[in-house]
Coordinates of C-alpha atoms and ligand atoms in Angstrom, one line a residue:
X1 CA -163.9 -21.6 126.3
X2 CA -160.9 -22.3 124.2
X3 CA -157.6 -23.4 125.5
X4 CA -156.0 -20.6 124.1
X5 CA -157.9 -18.3 126.1
X6 CA -156.0 -19.9 129.4
X7 CA -152.6 -17.9 130.2
X8 CA -151.8 -21.2 132.2
X9 CA -151.4 -23.2 128.8
X10 CA -149.5 -20.3 127.1
X11 CA -145.9 -20.1 127.0
X12 CA -144.5 -18.6 129.7
X13 CA -143.1 -15.3 129.5
X14 CA -139.8 -13.8 130.3
X15 CA -141.3 -12.5 133.5
X16 CA -142.7 -15.5 134.5
X17 CA -139.3 -17.3 134.3
X18 CA -137.3 -14.6 136.0
X19 CA -140.0 -14.7 138.9
X20 CA -139.7 -18.7 138.9
X21 CA -135.9 -18.7 138.9
X22 CA -136.0 -16.1 141.4
X23 CA -137.7 -18.3 143.7
X24 CA -135.4 -21.2 143.3
X25 CA -132.6 -18.8 144.3
X26 CA -134.6 -18.0 146.9
X27 CA -135.1 -21.6 148.4
X28 CA -131.8 -22.4 148.0
X29 CA -130.6 -19.6 150.2
X30 CA -133.5 -20.5 152.7
X31 CA -131.7 -24.0 152.7
X32 CA -127.9 -22.4 153.1
X33 CA -129.5 -20.3 156.3
X34 CA -131.1 -23.1 158.1
X35 CA -128.4 -25.9 157.0
X36 CA -126.7 -25.0 160.3
X37 CA -129.6 -24.9 162.7
X38 CA -131.2 -27.7 161.2
X39 CA -130.7 -30.6 163.7
X40 CA -131.9 -28.9 166.7
X41 CA -134.7 -30.2 168.1
X42 CA -137.7 -27.9 168.2
X43 CA -139.7 -29.8 171.6
X44 CA -143.6 -29.3 171.9
X45 CA -144.0 -28.3 168.5
X46 CA -146.3 -31.1 167.9
X47 CA -149.2 -28.7 168.5
X48 CA -148.6 -26.9 165.3
X49 CA -148.8 -29.8 163.3
X50 CA -152.8 -29.5 162.5
X51 CA -152.4 -26.1 161.4
X52 CA -149.3 -27.1 159.2
X53 CA -151.7 -30.3 157.8
X54 CA -154.9 -27.6 157.5
X55 CA -152.7 -25.4 155.7
X56 CA -151.4 -28.2 153.0
X57 CA -155.1 -29.6 152.4
X58 CA -156.6 -26.2 151.8
X59 CA -153.3 -25.3 149.3
X60 CA -153.4 -28.5 147.4
X61 CA -157.4 -29.2 147.5
X62 CA -157.4 -25.3 145.6
X63 CA -154.9 -26.3 143.3
X64 CA -156.5 -29.5 142.2
X65 CA -159.9 -27.5 142.2
X66 CA -158.3 -24.9 139.7
X67 CA -156.3 -27.8 137.9
X68 CA -160.0 -29.9 138.0
X69 CA -161.3 -26.5 136.2
X70 CA -158.6 -26.6 133.6
X71 CA -159.5 -29.9 132.9
X72 CA -163.4 -29.4 132.4
X73 CA -162.2 -26.6 129.4
X74 CA -159.3 -28.7 127.8
X75 CA -160.5 -32.2 128.6
X76 CA -157.0 -33.3 128.1
X77 CA -155.6 -36.6 130.3
X78 CA -152.5 -34.9 131.1
X79 CA -154.5 -32.1 133.4
X80 CA -157.0 -34.6 135.2
X81 CA -153.9 -36.8 136.4
X82 CA -151.9 -33.6 137.1
X83 CA -155.2 -32.5 139.3
X84 CA -155.7 -35.9 140.8
X85 CA -152.1 -36.3 141.5
X86 CA -152.9 -32.9 144.1
X87 CA -156.0 -34.4 145.4
X88 CA -154.7 -37.3 146.6
X89 CA -151.4 -35.6 148.0
X90 CA -153.7 -33.1 149.9
X91 CA -156.6 -35.5 151.1
X92 CA -153.3 -37.8 152.5
X93 CA -152.1 -34.8 154.6
X94 CA -155.4 -35.7 156.9
X95 CA -154.5 -39.1 157.8
X96 CA -150.7 -38.4 158.1
X97 CA -151.5 -35.5 160.8
X98 CA -154.4 -38.0 162.5
X99 CA -151.7 -40.8 162.9
X100 CA -148.7 -37.8 163.9
X101 CA -147.3 -39.8 167.5
X102 CA -148.8 -37.0 170.0
X103 CA -151.0 -34.7 168.1
X104 CA -154.4 -36.2 168.2
X105 CA -153.7 -38.8 171.1
X106 CA -157.8 -38.3 172.1
X107 CA -158.6 -40.3 168.6
X108 CA -156.3 -43.2 169.5
X109 CA -155.1 -43.6 165.9
X110 CA -151.4 -42.4 166.8
X111 CA -150.8 -45.6 168.6
X112 CA -149.2 -47.4 165.9
X113 CA -145.3 -46.1 165.2
X114 CA -145.2 -46.8 161.5
X115 CA -148.8 -45.2 160.2
X116 CA -147.6 -41.7 159.9
X117 CA -144.3 -42.7 157.8
X118 CA -146.1 -44.6 155.6
X119 CA -149.0 -42.5 154.4
X120 CA -145.7 -39.6 154.2
X121 CA -144.2 -42.3 152.0
X122 CA -147.2 -42.8 149.8
X123 CA -147.4 -38.8 149.5
X124 CA -143.9 -38.5 148.9
X125 CA -143.6 -41.0 146.3
X126 CA -147.0 -40.7 144.2
X127 CA -146.9 -36.8 143.9
X128 CA -143.7 -37.2 141.6
X129 CA -145.2 -40.1 139.5
X130 CA -148.5 -38.1 138.8
X131 CA -146.7 -35.1 137.6
X132 CA -144.2 -37.3 135.0
X133 CA -147.3 -38.7 134.1
X134 CA -148.5 -35.3 133.1
X135 CA -145.4 -34.2 131.7
X136 CA -145.2 -37.2 129.4
X137 CA -148.6 -37.4 128.3
X138 CA -149.4 -35.2 125.3
X139 CA -152.1 -32.2 125.7
X140 CA -154.0 -33.9 122.9
X141 CA -155.4 -37.0 124.4
X142 CA -158.8 -37.1 125.7
X143 CA -160.7 -39.5 128.0
X144 CA -164.1 -40.0 126.6
X145 CA -167.2 -39.5 128.4
X146 CA -168.5 -36.8 130.0
X147 CA -166.1 -34.0 131.9
X148 CA -168.2 -33.7 135.0
X149 CA -168.8 -37.4 135.5
X150 CA -165.0 -38.1 135.2
X151 CA -164.0 -35.4 137.4
X152 CA -166.5 -37.0 140.0
X153 CA -165.4 -40.2 139.6
X154 CA -162.0 -39.0 139.8
X155 CA -162.8 -37.8 143.4
X156 CA -164.8 -40.4 144.5
X157 CA -161.8 -42.4 143.9
X158 CA -159.5 -40.6 145.5
X159 CA -161.4 -40.5 148.7
X160 CA -161.9 -44.3 148.6
X161 CA -158.5 -44.9 147.9
X162 CA -157.4 -42.8 150.6
X163 CA -159.8 -44.2 152.8
X164 CA -159.1 -47.9 152.5
X165 CA -155.0 -47.1 152.6
X166 CA -155.4 -45.0 156.0
X167 CA -157.8 -48.2 157.3
X168 CA -155.1 -50.5 156.5
X169 CA -152.2 -48.3 157.4
X170 CA -154.5 -47.8 161.1
X171 CA -155.0 -51.4 161.3
X172 CA -151.9 -53.4 160.2
X173 CA -149.3 -51.5 161.9
X174 CA -147.4 -54.9 161.7
X175 CA -147.4 -55.6 158.1
X176 CA -146.3 -51.7 157.4
X177 CA -142.6 -51.4 156.6
X178 CA -140.3 -50.6 159.7
X179 CA -139.5 -47.2 158.8
X180 CA -139.3 -45.5 162.4
X181 CA -137.8 -46.9 165.3
X182 CA -139.2 -44.6 167.7
X183 CA -141.7 -41.4 167.8
X184 CA -138.9 -38.8 166.2
X185 CA -136.2 -41.2 164.5
X186 CA -136.3 -43.0 161.3
X187 CA -134.9 -46.6 160.7
X188 CA -132.2 -47.5 158.1
X189 CA -134.9 -48.4 156.0
X190 CA -136.3 -45.0 155.4
X191 CA -133.4 -43.8 153.8
X192 CA -135.0 -45.6 150.6
X193 CA -137.5 -42.9 150.6
X194 CA -136.4 -40.0 150.1
X195 CA -133.8 -41.2 147.7
X196 CA -136.5 -42.8 145.6
X197 CA -138.5 -39.3 146.4
X198 CA -135.2 -37.4 145.1
X199 CA -135.1 -39.3 142.0
X200 CA -138.4 -39.2 140.8
X201 CA -138.2 -35.4 141.5
X202 CA -135.0 -35.3 139.5
X203 CA -137.0 -37.2 136.4
X204 CA -140.0 -35.3 136.9
X205 CA -137.7 -32.2 136.5
X206 CA -136.1 -32.9 133.2
X207 CA -139.4 -34.3 131.7
X208 CA -141.0 -30.9 132.4
X209 CA -137.9 -29.1 131.4
X210 CA -137.9 -31.0 128.2
X211 CA -141.4 -30.0 127.7
X212 CA -141.6 -26.7 128.5
X213 CA -144.4 -25.9 126.9
X214 CA -146.9 -23.7 128.8
X215 CA -146.3 -21.3 132.0
X216 CA -148.1 -24.2 134.1
X217 CA -144.6 -26.5 133.2
X218 CA -142.4 -23.9 134.2
X219 CA -144.6 -23.8 137.5
X220 CA -144.2 -27.1 138.6
X221 CA -140.8 -27.2 137.9
X222 CA -140.8 -24.7 140.7
X223 CA -143.0 -27.0 142.8
X224 CA -140.6 -29.9 141.9
X225 CA -137.7 -28.3 143.0
X226 CA -139.3 -26.5 146.5
X227 CA -140.1 -30.7 147.0
X228 CA -136.4 -31.3 146.4
X229 CA -135.5 -28.6 149.0
X230 CA -137.9 -29.6 151.5
X231 CA -136.7 -33.3 151.3
X232 CA -132.9 -32.4 151.7
X233 CA -134.0 -30.7 154.5
X234 CA -136.3 -32.7 156.2
X235 CA -134.5 -36.1 155.8
X236 CA -130.7 -35.4 154.9
X237 CA -129.6 -31.9 156.8
X238 CA -131.9 -32.3 159.7
X239 CA -130.8 -36.0 160.0
X240 CA -134.5 -37.3 159.4
X241 CA -135.5 -35.8 163.3
X242 CA -139.0 -35.4 162.9
X243 CA -139.8 -31.6 164.6
X244 CA -136.0 -30.6 164.4
X245 CA -135.5 -27.1 163.2
X246 CA -134.7 -28.8 159.7
X247 CA -137.8 -30.5 159.4
X248 CA -140.1 -27.4 160.4
X249 CA -138.1 -24.8 157.7
X250 CA -138.6 -27.6 155.3
X251 CA -142.4 -27.7 155.6
X252 CA -142.3 -24.3 156.0
X253 CA -140.8 -23.9 152.9
X254 CA -142.5 -26.2 150.9
X255 CA -145.8 -24.6 152.3
X256 CA -144.8 -21.4 151.1
X257 CA -143.7 -22.1 147.6
X258 CA -146.5 -24.0 146.7
X259 CA -149.0 -21.4 148.4
X260 CA -147.0 -18.6 146.1
X261 CA -147.7 -20.9 143.2
X262 CA -151.7 -21.1 144.0
X263 CA -151.2 -17.3 143.7
X264 CA -149.7 -17.2 140.8
X265 CA -152.6 -19.8 139.4
X266 CA -155.0 -18.0 141.2
X267 CA -154.2 -14.7 139.5
X268 CA -153.8 -16.4 136.5
X269 CA -157.4 -17.7 136.7
X270 CA -158.7 -14.1 137.2
X271 CA -156.9 -12.5 134.4
X272 CA -158.8 -15.6 131.7
X273 CA -161.8 -14.1 133.3
X274 CA -161.1 -10.3 132.8
X275 CA -160.3 -11.1 128.9
X276 CA -163.2 -13.3 128.7
X277 CA -165.5 -10.4 129.8
X278 CA -163.3 -7.8 127.9
X279 CA -163.9 -9.9 124.6
X280 CA -167.9 -10.5 125.4
X281 CA -167.9 -6.5 125.9
X282 CA -165.8 -5.8 123.0
X283 CA -168.1 -8.5 121.0
X284 CA -171.1 -6.7 121.7
X285 CA -169.6 -3.4 121.4
X286 CA -168.2 -4.4 117.8
X287 CA -172.1 -5.8 116.5
X288 CA -173.5 -2.5 117.8
X289 CA -171.0 -0.6 115.9
X290 CA -171.7 -2.7 112.8
X291 CA -175.7 -2.1 112.8
X292 CA -175.1 1.3 113.0
X293 CA -172.2 1.4 110.6
X294 CA -174.3 -1.0 108.2
X295 CA -177.6 1.8 108.3
X296 CA -175.0 4.9 107.4
X297 CA -173.9 2.5 104.9
X298 CA -177.0 2.1 103.1
X299 CA -177.9 5.3 103.3
X300 CA -174.9 6.5 101.9
X301 CA -174.4 3.8 99.2
X302 CA -178.1 4.6 97.9
X303 CA -177.0 8.3 97.7
X304 CA -173.6 7.6 96.2
X305 CA -175.1 5.2 93.7
X306 CA -177.6 7.4 92.8
X307 CA -175.5 10.6 91.8
X308 CA -173.6 9.1 89.2
X309 CA -176.9 7.7 88.1
X310 CA -178.8 10.5 87.8
X311 CA -176.1 12.1 85.9
X312 CA -175.3 9.3 83.6
X313 CA -179.4 9.9 82.8
X314 CA -179.2 13.5 82.3
X315 CA -175.8 12.9 80.2
X316 CA -177.2 10.4 77.9
X317 CA -180.5 12.9 77.2
X318 CA -178.3 15.8 76.5
X319 CA -176.0 13.2 74.3
X320 CA -179.4 12.5 72.2
X321 CA -180.4 15.8 72.1
X322 CA -177.2 16.8 70.4
X323 CA -177.4 13.8 68.1
X324 CA -181.3 14.5 67.6
X325 CA -180.6 18.2 66.3
X326 CA -181.0 18.7 62.2
X327 CA -177.5 18.9 62.3
X328 CA -175.8 16.6 65.0
X329 CA -173.1 17.9 67.4
X330 CA -171.1 14.9 67.3
X331 CA -168.4 16.4 69.8
X332 CA -171.0 17.7 72.1
X333 CA -172.6 14.2 71.8
X334 CA -169.2 12.2 72.5
X335 CA -168.2 14.6 75.6
X336 CA -171.5 13.7 77.3
X337 CA -171.4 10.0 76.4
X338 CA -167.6 10.3 78.0
X339 CA -169.1 11.6 80.9
X340 CA -171.3 8.7 81.0
X341 CA -168.8 6.2 80.8
X342 CA -166.8 8.3 83.8
X343 CA -170.0 8.3 86.1
X344 CA -170.2 4.3 85.4
X345 CA -167.1 3.6 86.4
X346 CA -167.4 5.8 89.6
X347 CA -170.6 3.7 90.1
X348 CA -169.2 0.7 89.5
X349 CA -166.2 1.0 91.8
X350 CA -168.7 2.2 94.6
X351 CA -170.1 -1.8 94.1
X352 CA -166.4 -3.5 94.1
X353 CA -165.5 -1.1 97.4
X354 CA -168.8 -3.0 98.8
X355 CA -167.9 -6.2 97.2
X356 CA -165.0 -6.3 99.0
X357 CA -166.4 -5.7 102.6
X358 CA -168.7 -8.6 101.8
X359 CA -166.7 -10.9 99.9
X360 CA -167.3 -14.7 100.2
X361 CA -165.5 -16.5 103.1
X362 CA -165.1 -12.9 105.2
X363 CA -165.9 -15.4 108.2
X364 CA -163.4 -17.8 107.1
X365 CA -161.0 -17.1 110.1
X366 CA -157.2 -18.9 110.2
X367 CA -154.1 -18.1 112.3
X368 CA -151.8 -15.8 110.9
X369 CA -148.5 -13.9 111.1
X370 CA -149.1 -10.2 111.2
X371 CA -145.4 -9.9 110.5
X372 CA -145.9 -11.9 107.1
X373 CA -149.0 -9.7 106.3
X374 CA -147.3 -6.5 106.9
X375 CA -144.5 -7.9 105.0
X376 CA -146.2 -8.8 101.9
X377 CA -148.1 -5.7 101.7
X378 CA -145.1 -3.2 101.7
X379 CA -143.4 -5.6 99.2
X380 CA -146.3 -4.8 96.8
X381 CA -146.4 -0.6 97.2
X382 CA -142.5 -0.7 97.1
X383 CA -142.8 0.7 93.6
X384 CA -145.2 3.3 94.6
X385 CA -142.9 4.4 97.9
X386 CA -140.0 4.5 95.6
X387 CA -141.6 6.8 93.3
X388 CA -142.7 8.8 95.8
X389 CA -139.6 8.9 97.0
X390 CA -141.0 7.7 100.5
X391 CA -138.6 5.9 102.7
X392 CA -140.0 2.7 104.5
X393 CA -138.8 1.1 107.7
X394 CA -140.5 -1.8 109.8
X395 CA -139.9 -2.5 113.6
X396 CA -141.7 -5.9 113.6
X397 CA -141.5 -8.0 117.2
X398 CA -140.4 -11.2 116.4
X399 CA -142.1 -14.0 117.7
X400 CA -145.4 -12.0 117.2
X401 CA -148.1 -14.4 118.5
X402 CA -150.4 -15.3 115.6
X403 CA -153.9 -13.7 115.5
X404 CA -156.8 -15.2 114.2
X405 CA -158.5 -13.6 111.5
X406 CA -159.5 -13.6 107.6
X407 CA -156.5 -13.1 105.5
X408 CA -158.0 -11.4 102.7
X409 CA -159.5 -8.9 105.0
X410 CA -156.8 -7.7 107.4
X411 CA -154.3 -7.6 104.2
X412 CA -156.8 -5.2 102.5
X413 CA -157.1 -3.1 106.2
X414 CA -153.0 -2.9 106.1
X415 CA -152.9 -2.3 102.6
X416 CA -155.7 0.8 102.8
X417 CA -153.6 2.1 105.9
X418 CA -150.6 1.8 103.6
X419 CA -152.1 3.4 100.3
X420 CA -153.2 6.2 102.3
X421 CA -150.0 7.0 104.2
X422 CA -148.2 7.5 100.9
X423 CA -151.3 9.2 99.7
X424 CA -150.9 11.8 102.8
X425 CA -147.4 12.4 101.9
X426 CA -147.9 13.1 97.9
X427 CA -146.9 17.0 97.7
X428 CA -145.3 17.0 101.3
X429 CA -141.6 18.0 102.0
X430 CA -139.1 15.6 102.1
X431 CA -138.0 13.8 104.2
X432 CA -140.8 11.2 103.5
X433 CA -141.1 8.1 105.9
X434 CA -143.6 5.2 106.2
X435 CA -142.9 3.5 109.5
X436 CA -144.8 0.5 110.5
X437 CA -144.4 -1.5 114.0
X438 CA -145.5 -4.4 115.2
X439 CA -145.5 -5.5 119.1
X440 CA -147.7 -7.1 121.9
X441 CA -150.0 -5.2 123.6
X442 CA -151.9 -5.3 126.7
X443 CA -154.4 -8.6 127.7
X444 CA -152.7 -10.0 125.1
X445 CA -153.2 -8.5 121.9
X446 CA -151.3 -7.4 119.1
X447 CA -150.5 -3.7 118.4
X448 CA -149.6 -2.6 114.8
X449 CA -148.8 1.0 114.3
X450 CA -148.9 2.5 110.8
X451 CA -147.0 6.3 110.8
X452 CA -146.3 8.7 108.1
X453 CA -144.6 12.1 107.6
X454 CA -147.5 13.2 105.2
X455 CA -150.4 15.8 106.0
X456 CA -151.6 14.9 109.0
X457 CA -154.8 14.9 110.6
X458 CA -155.1 18.6 111.7
X459 CA -157.3 19.7 108.9
X460 CA -159.7 17.0 109.0
X461 CA -162.5 15.8 111.6
X462 CA -160.7 13.0 113.2
X463 CA -164.3 11.4 114.3
X464 CA -165.5 11.3 110.7
X465 CA -163.0 10.2 108.5
X466 CA -164.0 6.7 109.7
X467 CA -167.2 7.4 108.3
X468 CA -168.5 5.6 104.6
X469 CA -167.8 8.5 101.8
X470 CA -165.9 10.7 104.2
X471 CA -162.7 11.8 101.5
X472 CA -160.9 14.6 100.9
X473 CA -159.3 13.1 98.0
X474 CA -160.6 14.5 94.6
X475 CA -160.4 10.8 93.1
X476 CA -161.3 9.3 96.5
X477 CA -164.3 7.2 97.7
X478 CA -164.1 7.4 101.4
X479 CA -164.6 3.9 101.7
X480 CA -161.2 2.9 102.9
X481 CA -161.2 3.8 106.7
X482 CA -164.6 2.5 107.4
X483 CA -163.9 -0.8 105.9
X484 CA -160.7 -1.0 107.9
X485 CA -162.4 0.0 111.4
X486 CA -165.2 -2.5 110.8
X487 CA -163.1 -5.6 110.0
X488 CA -160.7 -4.5 112.9
X489 CA -164.0 -4.3 115.0
X490 CA -165.3 -7.5 113.5
X491 CA -162.1 -9.1 114.7
X492 CA -162.5 -8.1 118.3
X493 CA -159.8 -5.1 118.0
X494 CA -159.5 -1.4 117.6
X495 CA -158.4 1.1 115.3
X496 CA -158.0 4.6 116.1
X497 CA -155.9 7.6 114.8
X498 CA -153.6 10.3 116.3
X499 CA -151.5 13.0 115.3
X500 CA -147.3 12.5 114.7
X501 CA -145.3 15.0 116.1
X502 CA -143.8 16.7 114.4
X503 CA -145.9 16.3 111.2
X504 CA -147.9 13.2 109.8
X505 CA -150.8 10.5 111.1
X506 CA -150.3 7.5 113.2
X507 CA -153.3 4.9 112.3
X508 CA -153.1 2.2 115.1
X509 CA -154.9 -1.0 115.3
X510 CA -155.0 -4.3 117.8
X511 CA -156.3 -7.4 117.3
X512 CA -156.5 -10.2 119.9
X513 CA -154.2 -13.0 120.0
X514 CA -155.0 -16.2 122.0
X515 CA -151.7 -17.1 123.2
X516 CA -151.8 -20.6 121.9
X517 CA -153.2 -20.3 118.5
X518 CA -151.7 -22.5 116.4
X519 CA -149.1 -21.0 114.2
X520 CA -150.2 -21.0 110.5
X521 CA -148.8 -23.9 108.7
X522 CA -147.4 -21.7 106.1
X523 CA -147.0 -17.9 106.0
X524 CA -149.4 -15.7 104.8
X525 CA -148.4 -13.7 101.6
Ligands
LIG601 P1 -160.1 7.4 100.8 O1 -158.8 7.2 101.0 O2 -161.2 7.4 99.2 O3 -160.4 9.2 100.9 P2 -160.4 6.8 103.5 O4 -161.6 6.3 104.1 O5 -159.4 5.4 103.5 O6 -160.6 6.8 102.0 O7 -160.0 8.0 104.1 C1 -161.0 8.9 104.5 C2 -160.0 10.1 104.6 O8 -159.3 9.9 105.7 C3 -159.1 10.3 103.5 O9 -159.6 11.5 102.4 C4 -158.5 11.8 104.0 O10 -158.4 12.9 104.1 C5 -157.8 10.9 105.9 N1 -156.8 10.3 105.8 C6 -156.5 8.6 105.7 N2 -155.7 8.4 106.3 C7 -154.5 9.3 106.4 C8 -153.7 9.6 106.5 N3 -152.0 8.7 106.8 N4 -153.0 11.0 106.7 C9 -153.8 12.6 106.9 N5 -155.2 12.1 106.3 C10 -155.9 10.6 106.5

């Protein structure tokens, strides 16, 4: 799966930015509401600690698993480091809870005073370091080796580090920094941990803010901001008193926001699957349609080319007969040869039309800007529109994501649709207008609409207009819409026509726009 399919890797939408900002504002509000009660002790709440630690473990392990899955797809070292950061923090929550004074008395792990604080310090300081590493590293750095092996290796290393650290912390209490004076109150030395954590969160927020490439970056900023609020509550506003109202509130807000972030990540992962399933279905449908269209096309081509050939033979025989007479009828013969030329041109037009469809390089796909393409086509038919007294207008969405497609074919599609619109307005009452719009559509697609005030589709069979050689024009070929539809479907999109009100027709097509497709280096004109 290309990374472009992942909404997590795509730039954040305005809605997501607003959601992240609202969540951050809510956290500040929660902090202000809690601050006056922060130092009040919440006695005998040790019993809640295992449940809290279990929730942290689940949320952080799930987030790590999701990020590992992203690493599996994208192979970016930055993503791997972030996943490892989450994994380490989640697994470390286990010894943190096990060594917490008064929680798991029976295990005899909590006899020592400094263990829990040391583990908390490791968790606090290591996580932002991983986030900073993620923000600083480029997405394009790929570790060598197979992804499953790297993932398994990382998990094993994290588990080994946590086991070793826990063993050391539990058995060497004297060697640990003296963070606690008793089971509930921190010493002066502890001050350095939250201060360092605040500094690291700040650096992380700046690094992510500068990077701000993807939606994931924005949500990581929310995570760091939450951790900042959490540490302000836990270490400063509550005076560092364990199990106080502020201490619990900080943890509760942190957990709620971490769960929300996880929810967002999960919902985005579901979107990826939905999009994938849709594109597989669309591809299958397109293949089927192409096959059916091919059969119809071959039959029609045979018919279309046979007709002028038969007429050419008849006219050639007639011409010869006019010439073979005792007194050759030159004018009649000339007229017959003239008809041969016309029919010859007609047959050649059929062949040219087919060649455009299968032109060399039809499979070549590049990222391209549809707005540029539309502008280029409209500039090209400017003269024709002016002659037809047609007012041409556009409403092209700025920042339209690029689509991956064949520039020649897609340009031909837009040209055909615009030409048809101009044709449809020939001889109709003024005012005549042609309006082309482009916009983002659902499921990360781009929607283009070409509307005209022409004769409309009321008089024609809407199902038949896409069939090969269906035409209502005296000099029409009836190949244009068939080509447009098969091209758009081969690109994973859809083309359809509707009546416009009060008159005219609108031809609309969609094309998938992988969100992180690189922009074309030069606009396609
Ligand atoms: P051609 O342009 O050679 O006729 P097409 O496949 O492009 O072939 O179009 C098929 C038919 O669809 C046209 O002959 C016309 O009847 C109808 N049609 C296409 N575009 C329009 C339009 N914008 N308004 C009204 N009818 C249209």
